[in-house]
PDB file of C-alpha atoms in Angstrom:
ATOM      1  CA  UNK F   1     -32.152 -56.861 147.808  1.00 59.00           C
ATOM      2  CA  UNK F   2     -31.633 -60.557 148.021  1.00 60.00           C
ATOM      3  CA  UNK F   3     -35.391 -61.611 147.219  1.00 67.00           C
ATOM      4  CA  UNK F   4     -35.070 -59.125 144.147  1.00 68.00           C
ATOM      5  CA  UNK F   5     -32.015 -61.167 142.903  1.00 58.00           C
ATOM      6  CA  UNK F   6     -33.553 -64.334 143.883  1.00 61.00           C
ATOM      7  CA  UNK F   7     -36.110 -63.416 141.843  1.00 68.00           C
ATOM      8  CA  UNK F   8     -33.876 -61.900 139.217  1.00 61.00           C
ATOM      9  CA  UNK F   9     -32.287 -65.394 138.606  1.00 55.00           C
ATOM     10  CA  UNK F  10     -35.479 -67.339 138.936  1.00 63.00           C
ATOM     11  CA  UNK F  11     -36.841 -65.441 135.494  1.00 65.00           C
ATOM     12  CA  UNK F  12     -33.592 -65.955 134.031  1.00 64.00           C
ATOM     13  CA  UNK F  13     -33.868 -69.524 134.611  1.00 67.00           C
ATOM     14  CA  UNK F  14     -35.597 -70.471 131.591  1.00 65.00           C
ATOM     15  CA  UNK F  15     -34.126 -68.015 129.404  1.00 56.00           C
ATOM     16  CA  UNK F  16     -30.438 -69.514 129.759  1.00 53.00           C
ATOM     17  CA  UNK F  17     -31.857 -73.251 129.837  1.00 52.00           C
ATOM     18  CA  UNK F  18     -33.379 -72.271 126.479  1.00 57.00           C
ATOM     19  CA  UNK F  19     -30.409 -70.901 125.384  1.00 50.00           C
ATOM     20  CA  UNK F  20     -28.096 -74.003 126.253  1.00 53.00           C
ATOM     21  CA  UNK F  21     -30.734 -76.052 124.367  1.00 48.00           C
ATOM     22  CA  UNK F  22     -30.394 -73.690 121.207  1.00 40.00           C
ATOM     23  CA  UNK F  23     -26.411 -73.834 121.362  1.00 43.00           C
ATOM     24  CA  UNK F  24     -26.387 -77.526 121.576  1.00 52.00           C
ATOM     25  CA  UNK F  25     -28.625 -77.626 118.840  1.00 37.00           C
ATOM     26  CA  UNK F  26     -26.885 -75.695 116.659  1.00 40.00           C
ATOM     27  CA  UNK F  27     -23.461 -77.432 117.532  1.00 51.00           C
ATOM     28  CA  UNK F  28     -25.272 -80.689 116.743  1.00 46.00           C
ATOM     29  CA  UNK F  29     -26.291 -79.192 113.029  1.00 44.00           C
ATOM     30  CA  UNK F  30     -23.189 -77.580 111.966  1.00 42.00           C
ATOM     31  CA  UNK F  31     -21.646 -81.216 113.032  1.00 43.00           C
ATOM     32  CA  UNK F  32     -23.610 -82.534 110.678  1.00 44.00           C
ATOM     33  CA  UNK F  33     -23.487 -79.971 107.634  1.00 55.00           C
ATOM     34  CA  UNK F  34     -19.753 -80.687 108.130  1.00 79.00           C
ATOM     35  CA  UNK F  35     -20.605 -84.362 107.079  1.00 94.00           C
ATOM     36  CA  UNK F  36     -21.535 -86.521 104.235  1.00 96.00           C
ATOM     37  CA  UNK F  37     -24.823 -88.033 104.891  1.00 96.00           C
ATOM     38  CA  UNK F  38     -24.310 -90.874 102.699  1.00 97.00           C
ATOM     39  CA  UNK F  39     -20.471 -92.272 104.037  1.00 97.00           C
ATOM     40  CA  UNK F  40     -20.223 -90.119 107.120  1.00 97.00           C
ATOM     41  CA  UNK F  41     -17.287 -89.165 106.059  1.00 98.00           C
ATOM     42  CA  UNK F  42     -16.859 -85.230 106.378  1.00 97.00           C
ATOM     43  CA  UNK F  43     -17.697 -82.763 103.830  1.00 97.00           C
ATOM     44  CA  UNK F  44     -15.085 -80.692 101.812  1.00 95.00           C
ATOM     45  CA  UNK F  45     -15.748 -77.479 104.694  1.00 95.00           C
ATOM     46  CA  UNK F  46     -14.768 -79.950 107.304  1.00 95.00           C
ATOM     47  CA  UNK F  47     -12.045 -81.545 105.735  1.00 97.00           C
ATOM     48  CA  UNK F  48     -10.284 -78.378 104.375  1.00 97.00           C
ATOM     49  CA  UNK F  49     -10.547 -77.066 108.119  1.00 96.00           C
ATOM     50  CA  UNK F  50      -8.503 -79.841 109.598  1.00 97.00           C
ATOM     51  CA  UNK F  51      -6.457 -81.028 106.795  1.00 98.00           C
ATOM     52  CA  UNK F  52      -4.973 -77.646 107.107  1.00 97.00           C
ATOM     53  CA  UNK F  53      -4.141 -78.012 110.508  1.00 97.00           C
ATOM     54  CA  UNK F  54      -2.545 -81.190 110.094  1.00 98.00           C
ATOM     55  CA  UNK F  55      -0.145 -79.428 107.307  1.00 97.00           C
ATOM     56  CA  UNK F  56       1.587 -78.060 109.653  1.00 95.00           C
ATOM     57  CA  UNK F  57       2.974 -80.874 110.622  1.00 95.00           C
ATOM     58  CA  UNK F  58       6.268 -81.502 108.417  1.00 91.00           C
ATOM     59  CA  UNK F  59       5.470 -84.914 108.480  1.00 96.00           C
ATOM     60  CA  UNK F  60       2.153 -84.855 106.211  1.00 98.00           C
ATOM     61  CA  UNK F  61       0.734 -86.137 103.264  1.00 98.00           C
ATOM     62  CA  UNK F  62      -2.005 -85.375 101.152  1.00 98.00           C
ATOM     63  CA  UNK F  63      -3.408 -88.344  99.504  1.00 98.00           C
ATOM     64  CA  UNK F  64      -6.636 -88.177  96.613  1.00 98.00           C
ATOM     65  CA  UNK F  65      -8.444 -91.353  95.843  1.00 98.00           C
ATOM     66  CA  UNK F  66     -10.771 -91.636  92.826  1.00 97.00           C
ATOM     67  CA  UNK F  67     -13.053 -94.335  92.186  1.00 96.00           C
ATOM     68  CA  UNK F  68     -12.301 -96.412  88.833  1.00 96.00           C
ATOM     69  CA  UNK F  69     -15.145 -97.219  86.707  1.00 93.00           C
ATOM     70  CA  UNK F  70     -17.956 -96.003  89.025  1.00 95.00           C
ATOM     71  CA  UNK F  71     -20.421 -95.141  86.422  1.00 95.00           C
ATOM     72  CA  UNK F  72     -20.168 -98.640  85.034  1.00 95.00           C
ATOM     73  CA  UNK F  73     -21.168 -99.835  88.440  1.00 94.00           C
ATOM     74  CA  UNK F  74     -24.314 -97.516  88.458  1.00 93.00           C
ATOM     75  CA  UNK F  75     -24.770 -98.391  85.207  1.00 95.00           C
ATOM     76  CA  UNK F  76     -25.123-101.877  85.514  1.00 95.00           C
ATOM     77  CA  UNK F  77     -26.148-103.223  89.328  1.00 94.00           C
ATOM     78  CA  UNK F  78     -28.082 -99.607  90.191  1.00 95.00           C
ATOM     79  CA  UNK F  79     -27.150 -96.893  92.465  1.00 94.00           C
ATOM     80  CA  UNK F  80     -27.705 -99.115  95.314  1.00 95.00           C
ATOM     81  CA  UNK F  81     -24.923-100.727  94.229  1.00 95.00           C
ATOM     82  CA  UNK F  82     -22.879 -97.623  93.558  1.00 96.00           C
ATOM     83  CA  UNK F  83     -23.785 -95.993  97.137  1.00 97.00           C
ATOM     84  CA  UNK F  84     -22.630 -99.521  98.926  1.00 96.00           C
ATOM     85  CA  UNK F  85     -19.340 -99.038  97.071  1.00 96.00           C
ATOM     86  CA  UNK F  86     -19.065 -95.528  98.255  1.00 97.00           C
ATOM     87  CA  UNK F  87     -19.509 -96.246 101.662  1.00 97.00           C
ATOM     88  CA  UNK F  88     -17.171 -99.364 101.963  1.00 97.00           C
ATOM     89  CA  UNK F  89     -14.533 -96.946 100.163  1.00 97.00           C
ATOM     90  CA  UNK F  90     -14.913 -94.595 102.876  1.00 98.00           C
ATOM     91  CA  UNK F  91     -15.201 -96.870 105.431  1.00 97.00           C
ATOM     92  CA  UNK F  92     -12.254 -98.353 104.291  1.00 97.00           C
ATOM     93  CA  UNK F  93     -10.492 -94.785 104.015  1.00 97.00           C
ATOM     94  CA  UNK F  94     -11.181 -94.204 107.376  1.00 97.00           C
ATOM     95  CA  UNK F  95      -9.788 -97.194 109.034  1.00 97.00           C
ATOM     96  CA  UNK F  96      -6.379 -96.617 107.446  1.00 96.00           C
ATOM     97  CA  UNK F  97      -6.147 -92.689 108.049  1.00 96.00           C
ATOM     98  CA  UNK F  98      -7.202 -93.270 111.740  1.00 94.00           C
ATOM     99  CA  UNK F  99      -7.899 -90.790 114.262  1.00 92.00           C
ATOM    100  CA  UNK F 100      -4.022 -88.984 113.505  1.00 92.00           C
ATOM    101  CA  UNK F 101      -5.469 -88.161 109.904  1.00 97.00           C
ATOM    102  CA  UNK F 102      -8.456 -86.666 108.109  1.00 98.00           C
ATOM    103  CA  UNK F 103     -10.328 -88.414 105.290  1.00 98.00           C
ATOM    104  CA  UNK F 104     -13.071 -86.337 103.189  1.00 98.00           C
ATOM    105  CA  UNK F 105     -15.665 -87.209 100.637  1.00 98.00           C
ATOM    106  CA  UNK F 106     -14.985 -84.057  97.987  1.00 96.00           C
ATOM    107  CA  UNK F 107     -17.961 -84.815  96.153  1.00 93.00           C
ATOM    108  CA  UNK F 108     -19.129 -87.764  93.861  1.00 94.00           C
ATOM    109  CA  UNK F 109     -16.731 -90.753  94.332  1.00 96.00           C
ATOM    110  CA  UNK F 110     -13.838 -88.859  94.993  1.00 97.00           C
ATOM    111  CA  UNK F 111     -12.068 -88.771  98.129  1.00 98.00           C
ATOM    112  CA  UNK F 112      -8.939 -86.878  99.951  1.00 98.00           C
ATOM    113  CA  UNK F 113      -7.129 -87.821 102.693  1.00 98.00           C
ATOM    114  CA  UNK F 114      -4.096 -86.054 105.283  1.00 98.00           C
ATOM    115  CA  UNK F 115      -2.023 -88.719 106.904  1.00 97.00           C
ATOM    116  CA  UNK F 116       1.201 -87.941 108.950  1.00 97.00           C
ATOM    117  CA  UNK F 117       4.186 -90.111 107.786  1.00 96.00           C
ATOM    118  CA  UNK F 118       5.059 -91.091 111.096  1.00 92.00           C
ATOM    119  CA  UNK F 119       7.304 -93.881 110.033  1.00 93.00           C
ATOM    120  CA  UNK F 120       8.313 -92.894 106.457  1.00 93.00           C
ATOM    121  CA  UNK F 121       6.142 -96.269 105.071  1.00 95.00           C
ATOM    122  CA  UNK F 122       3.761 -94.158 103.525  1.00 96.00           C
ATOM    123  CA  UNK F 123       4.251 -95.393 100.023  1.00 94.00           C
ATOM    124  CA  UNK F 124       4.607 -98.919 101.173  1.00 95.00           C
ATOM    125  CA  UNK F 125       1.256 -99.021 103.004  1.00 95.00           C
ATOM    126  CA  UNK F 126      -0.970 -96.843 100.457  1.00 96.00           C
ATOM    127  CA  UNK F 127      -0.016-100.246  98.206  1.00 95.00           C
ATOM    128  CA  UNK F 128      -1.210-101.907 100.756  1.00 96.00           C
ATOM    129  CA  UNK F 129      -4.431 -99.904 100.973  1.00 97.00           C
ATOM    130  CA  UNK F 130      -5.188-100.025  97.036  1.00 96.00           C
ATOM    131  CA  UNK F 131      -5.004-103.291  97.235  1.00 96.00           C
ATOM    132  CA  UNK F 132      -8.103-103.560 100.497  1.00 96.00           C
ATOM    133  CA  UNK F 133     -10.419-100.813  98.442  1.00 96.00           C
ATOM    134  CA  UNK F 134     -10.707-103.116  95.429  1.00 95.00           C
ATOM    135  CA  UNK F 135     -12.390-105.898  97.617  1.00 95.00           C
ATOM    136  CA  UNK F 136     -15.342-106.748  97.234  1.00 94.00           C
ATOM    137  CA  UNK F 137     -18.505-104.843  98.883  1.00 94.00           C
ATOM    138  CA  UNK F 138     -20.025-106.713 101.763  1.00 92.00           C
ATOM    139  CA  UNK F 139     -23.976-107.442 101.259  1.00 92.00           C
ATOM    140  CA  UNK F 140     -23.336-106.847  97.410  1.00 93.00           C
ATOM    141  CA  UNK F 141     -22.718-109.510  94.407  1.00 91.00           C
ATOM    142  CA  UNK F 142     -19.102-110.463  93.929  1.00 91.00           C
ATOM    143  CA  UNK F 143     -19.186-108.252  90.579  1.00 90.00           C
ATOM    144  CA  UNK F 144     -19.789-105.331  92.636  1.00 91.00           C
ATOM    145  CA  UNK F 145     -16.173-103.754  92.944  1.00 91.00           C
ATOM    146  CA  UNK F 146     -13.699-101.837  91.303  1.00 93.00           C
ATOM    147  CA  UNK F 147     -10.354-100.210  91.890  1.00 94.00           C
ATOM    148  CA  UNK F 148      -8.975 -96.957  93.642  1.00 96.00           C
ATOM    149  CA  UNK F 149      -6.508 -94.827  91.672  1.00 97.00           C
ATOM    150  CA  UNK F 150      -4.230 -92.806  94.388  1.00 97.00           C
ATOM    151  CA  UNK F 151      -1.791 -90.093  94.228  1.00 97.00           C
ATOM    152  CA  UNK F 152      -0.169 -88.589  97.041  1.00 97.00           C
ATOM    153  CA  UNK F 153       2.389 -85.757  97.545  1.00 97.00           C
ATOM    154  CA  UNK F 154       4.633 -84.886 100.224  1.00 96.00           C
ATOM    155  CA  UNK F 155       3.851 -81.909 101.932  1.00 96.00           C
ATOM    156  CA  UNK F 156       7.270 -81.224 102.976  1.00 94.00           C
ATOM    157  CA  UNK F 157       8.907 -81.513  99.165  1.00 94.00           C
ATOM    158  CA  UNK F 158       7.112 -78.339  98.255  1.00 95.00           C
ATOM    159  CA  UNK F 159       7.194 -75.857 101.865  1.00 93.00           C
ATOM    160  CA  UNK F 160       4.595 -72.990 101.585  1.00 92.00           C
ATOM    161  CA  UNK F 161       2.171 -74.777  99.110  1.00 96.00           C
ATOM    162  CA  UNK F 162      -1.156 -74.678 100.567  1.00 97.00           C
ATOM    163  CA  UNK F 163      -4.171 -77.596 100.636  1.00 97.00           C
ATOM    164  CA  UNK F 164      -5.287 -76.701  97.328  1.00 97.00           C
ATOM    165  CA  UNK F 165      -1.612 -76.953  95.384  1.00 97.00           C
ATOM    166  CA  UNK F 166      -1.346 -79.676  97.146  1.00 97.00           C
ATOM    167  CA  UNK F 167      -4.376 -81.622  96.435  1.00 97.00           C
ATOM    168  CA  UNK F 168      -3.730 -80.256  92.623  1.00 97.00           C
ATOM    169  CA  UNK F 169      -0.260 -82.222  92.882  1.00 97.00           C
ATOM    170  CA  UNK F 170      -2.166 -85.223  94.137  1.00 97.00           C
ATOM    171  CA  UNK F 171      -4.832 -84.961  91.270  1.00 97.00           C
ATOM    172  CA  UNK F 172      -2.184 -85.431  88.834  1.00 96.00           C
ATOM    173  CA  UNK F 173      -0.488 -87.753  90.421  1.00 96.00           C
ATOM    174  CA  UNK F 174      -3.783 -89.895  90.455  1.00 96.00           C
ATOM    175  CA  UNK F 175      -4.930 -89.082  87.215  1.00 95.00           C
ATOM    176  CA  UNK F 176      -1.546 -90.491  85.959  1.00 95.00           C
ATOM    177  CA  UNK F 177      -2.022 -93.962  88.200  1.00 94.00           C
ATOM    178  CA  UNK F 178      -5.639 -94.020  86.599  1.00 93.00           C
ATOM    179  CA  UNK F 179      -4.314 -93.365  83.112  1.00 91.00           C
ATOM    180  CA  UNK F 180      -1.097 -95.795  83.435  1.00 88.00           C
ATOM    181  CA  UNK F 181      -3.500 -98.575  85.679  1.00 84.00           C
ATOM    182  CA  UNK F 182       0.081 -98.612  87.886  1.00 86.00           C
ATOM    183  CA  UNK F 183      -2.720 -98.301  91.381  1.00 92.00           C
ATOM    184  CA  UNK F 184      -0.864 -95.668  93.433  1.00 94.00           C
ATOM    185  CA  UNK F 185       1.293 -92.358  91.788  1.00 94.00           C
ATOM    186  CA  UNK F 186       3.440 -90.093  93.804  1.00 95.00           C
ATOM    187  CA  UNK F 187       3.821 -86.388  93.188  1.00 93.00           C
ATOM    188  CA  UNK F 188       7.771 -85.830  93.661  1.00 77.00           C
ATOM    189  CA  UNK F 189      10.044 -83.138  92.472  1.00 51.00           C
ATOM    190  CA  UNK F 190      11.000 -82.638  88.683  1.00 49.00           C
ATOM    191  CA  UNK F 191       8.765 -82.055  85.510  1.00 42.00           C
ATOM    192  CA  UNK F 192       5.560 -83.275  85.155  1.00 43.00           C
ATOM    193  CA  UNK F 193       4.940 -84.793  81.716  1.00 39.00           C
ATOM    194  CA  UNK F 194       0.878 -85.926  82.427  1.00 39.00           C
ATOM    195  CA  UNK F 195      -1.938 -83.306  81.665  1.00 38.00           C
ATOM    196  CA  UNK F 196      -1.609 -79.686  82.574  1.00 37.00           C
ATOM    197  CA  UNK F 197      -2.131 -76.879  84.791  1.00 38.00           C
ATOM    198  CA  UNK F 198      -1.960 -78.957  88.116  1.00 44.00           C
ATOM    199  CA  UNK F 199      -5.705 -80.052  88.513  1.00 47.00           C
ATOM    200  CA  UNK F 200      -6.663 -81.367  85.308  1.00 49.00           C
ATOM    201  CA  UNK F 201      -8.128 -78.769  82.911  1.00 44.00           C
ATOM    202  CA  UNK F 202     -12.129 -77.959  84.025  1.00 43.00           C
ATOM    203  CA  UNK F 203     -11.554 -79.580  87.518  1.00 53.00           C
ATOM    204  CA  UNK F 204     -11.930 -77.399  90.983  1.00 47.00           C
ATOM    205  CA  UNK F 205      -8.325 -75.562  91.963  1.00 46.00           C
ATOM    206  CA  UNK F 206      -6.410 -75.591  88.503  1.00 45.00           C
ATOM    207  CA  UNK F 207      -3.567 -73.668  87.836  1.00 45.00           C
ATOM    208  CA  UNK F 208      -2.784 -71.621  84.769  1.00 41.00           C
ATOM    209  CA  UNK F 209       0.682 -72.467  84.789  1.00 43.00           C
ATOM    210  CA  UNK F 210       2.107 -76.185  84.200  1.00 40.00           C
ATOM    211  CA  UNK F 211       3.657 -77.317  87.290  1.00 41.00           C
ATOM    212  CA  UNK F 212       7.217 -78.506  88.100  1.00 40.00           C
ATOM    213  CA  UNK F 213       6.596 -81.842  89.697  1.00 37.00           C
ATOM    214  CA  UNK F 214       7.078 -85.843  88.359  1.00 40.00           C
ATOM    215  CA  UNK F 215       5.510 -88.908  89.045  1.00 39.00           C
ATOM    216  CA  UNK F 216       7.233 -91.551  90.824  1.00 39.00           C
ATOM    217  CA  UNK F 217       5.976 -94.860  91.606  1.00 40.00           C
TER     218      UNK F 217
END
């Protein structure tokens, strides 16, 4: 009986090595189809799937960040140019989200970001923040740079709103910064005089009603 399981586990051996290989290979794949290959950064699967953890947390925020004038870049220095901006953005994302937050490339050169309001400085250091993403790109002629419009929303001022209100609050709040050139727009309570429908009209996640939210600096 013994030889006969000794034996038994010998053939098996192989068969569960190669399996172990496969799993780790497939972990190591689905790592990386959760991530942007050009900034790292991950992709809007892997974002959504943490970001909606971290809402749970009363404490969060949901922040969107658009690139100003990125065509023109592209435009006029090459997409070179226009990738080393992306990836400085995100770089730059990432170091002030941290390892408490999640930052996410959604597609083109916009980005979203959940942060927890630890402190209550959020507002104070997203100023801070627009200020750092319009420096200029390392490795890249002084020209190449541009702004950030943000717009961020408090979680907690609208309970029971999932990631995608949420990130439509944010879109208007940043569309409004972008439109006004104020830099940074918050999503508070009251009417909402900008646009329509939430996400702006054509744009992933709009609403068909207008929503009930202002824009505070």
């Amino acid at each position: 009986m013994s030889s006969t399981l000794l034996t038994a586990f010998a053939a098996a051996g192989p068969v569960a090595a190669g399996w172990l290989v496969h799993a780790r290979w497939l972990r190591r794949n689905l790592h990386t189809a959760r991530r942007d290959p050009l900034t790292g950064l991950r992709t809007r699967e892997g974002f959504t799937r943490r970001a909606t953890v971290l809402l749970k947390d009363p404490r969060a925020v949901v922040v969107l960040a658009d690139v100003d004038k990125f065509k023109q870049i592209n435009d006029t220095y090459g997409h070179a140019a226009g990738d080393a901006l992306l990836k400085a953005t995100a770089a730059r994302l990432a170091h002030y989200v941290g390892t408490e937050g999640v930052v996410g490339r959604l597609g083109g050169d916009e980005f979203a970001a959940v942060v927890l309001d630890t402190h209550g400085t959020v507002g104070d250091l997203l100023a801070v923040l627009h200020g750092v993403l319009a420096r200029p790109v390392d490795g890249q002629p002084p020209a190449v740079r541009t702004t950030v419009s943000l717009g961020w929303v408090r979680a907690g001022d609208f309970p029971g709103e999932d990631l995608s209100s949420l990130l439509g609050r944010a879109d208007e709040a940043m569309y409004a910064a972008k439109q006004g050139r104020a830099g940074v727009r918050r999503a508070g309570l009251g009417r909402l005089f900008a646009t329509v429908t939430g996400r702006r009209s054509g744009r992933r996640g709009a609403r068909t009603t207008p929503p009930d939210v202002g824009m505070v600096a």
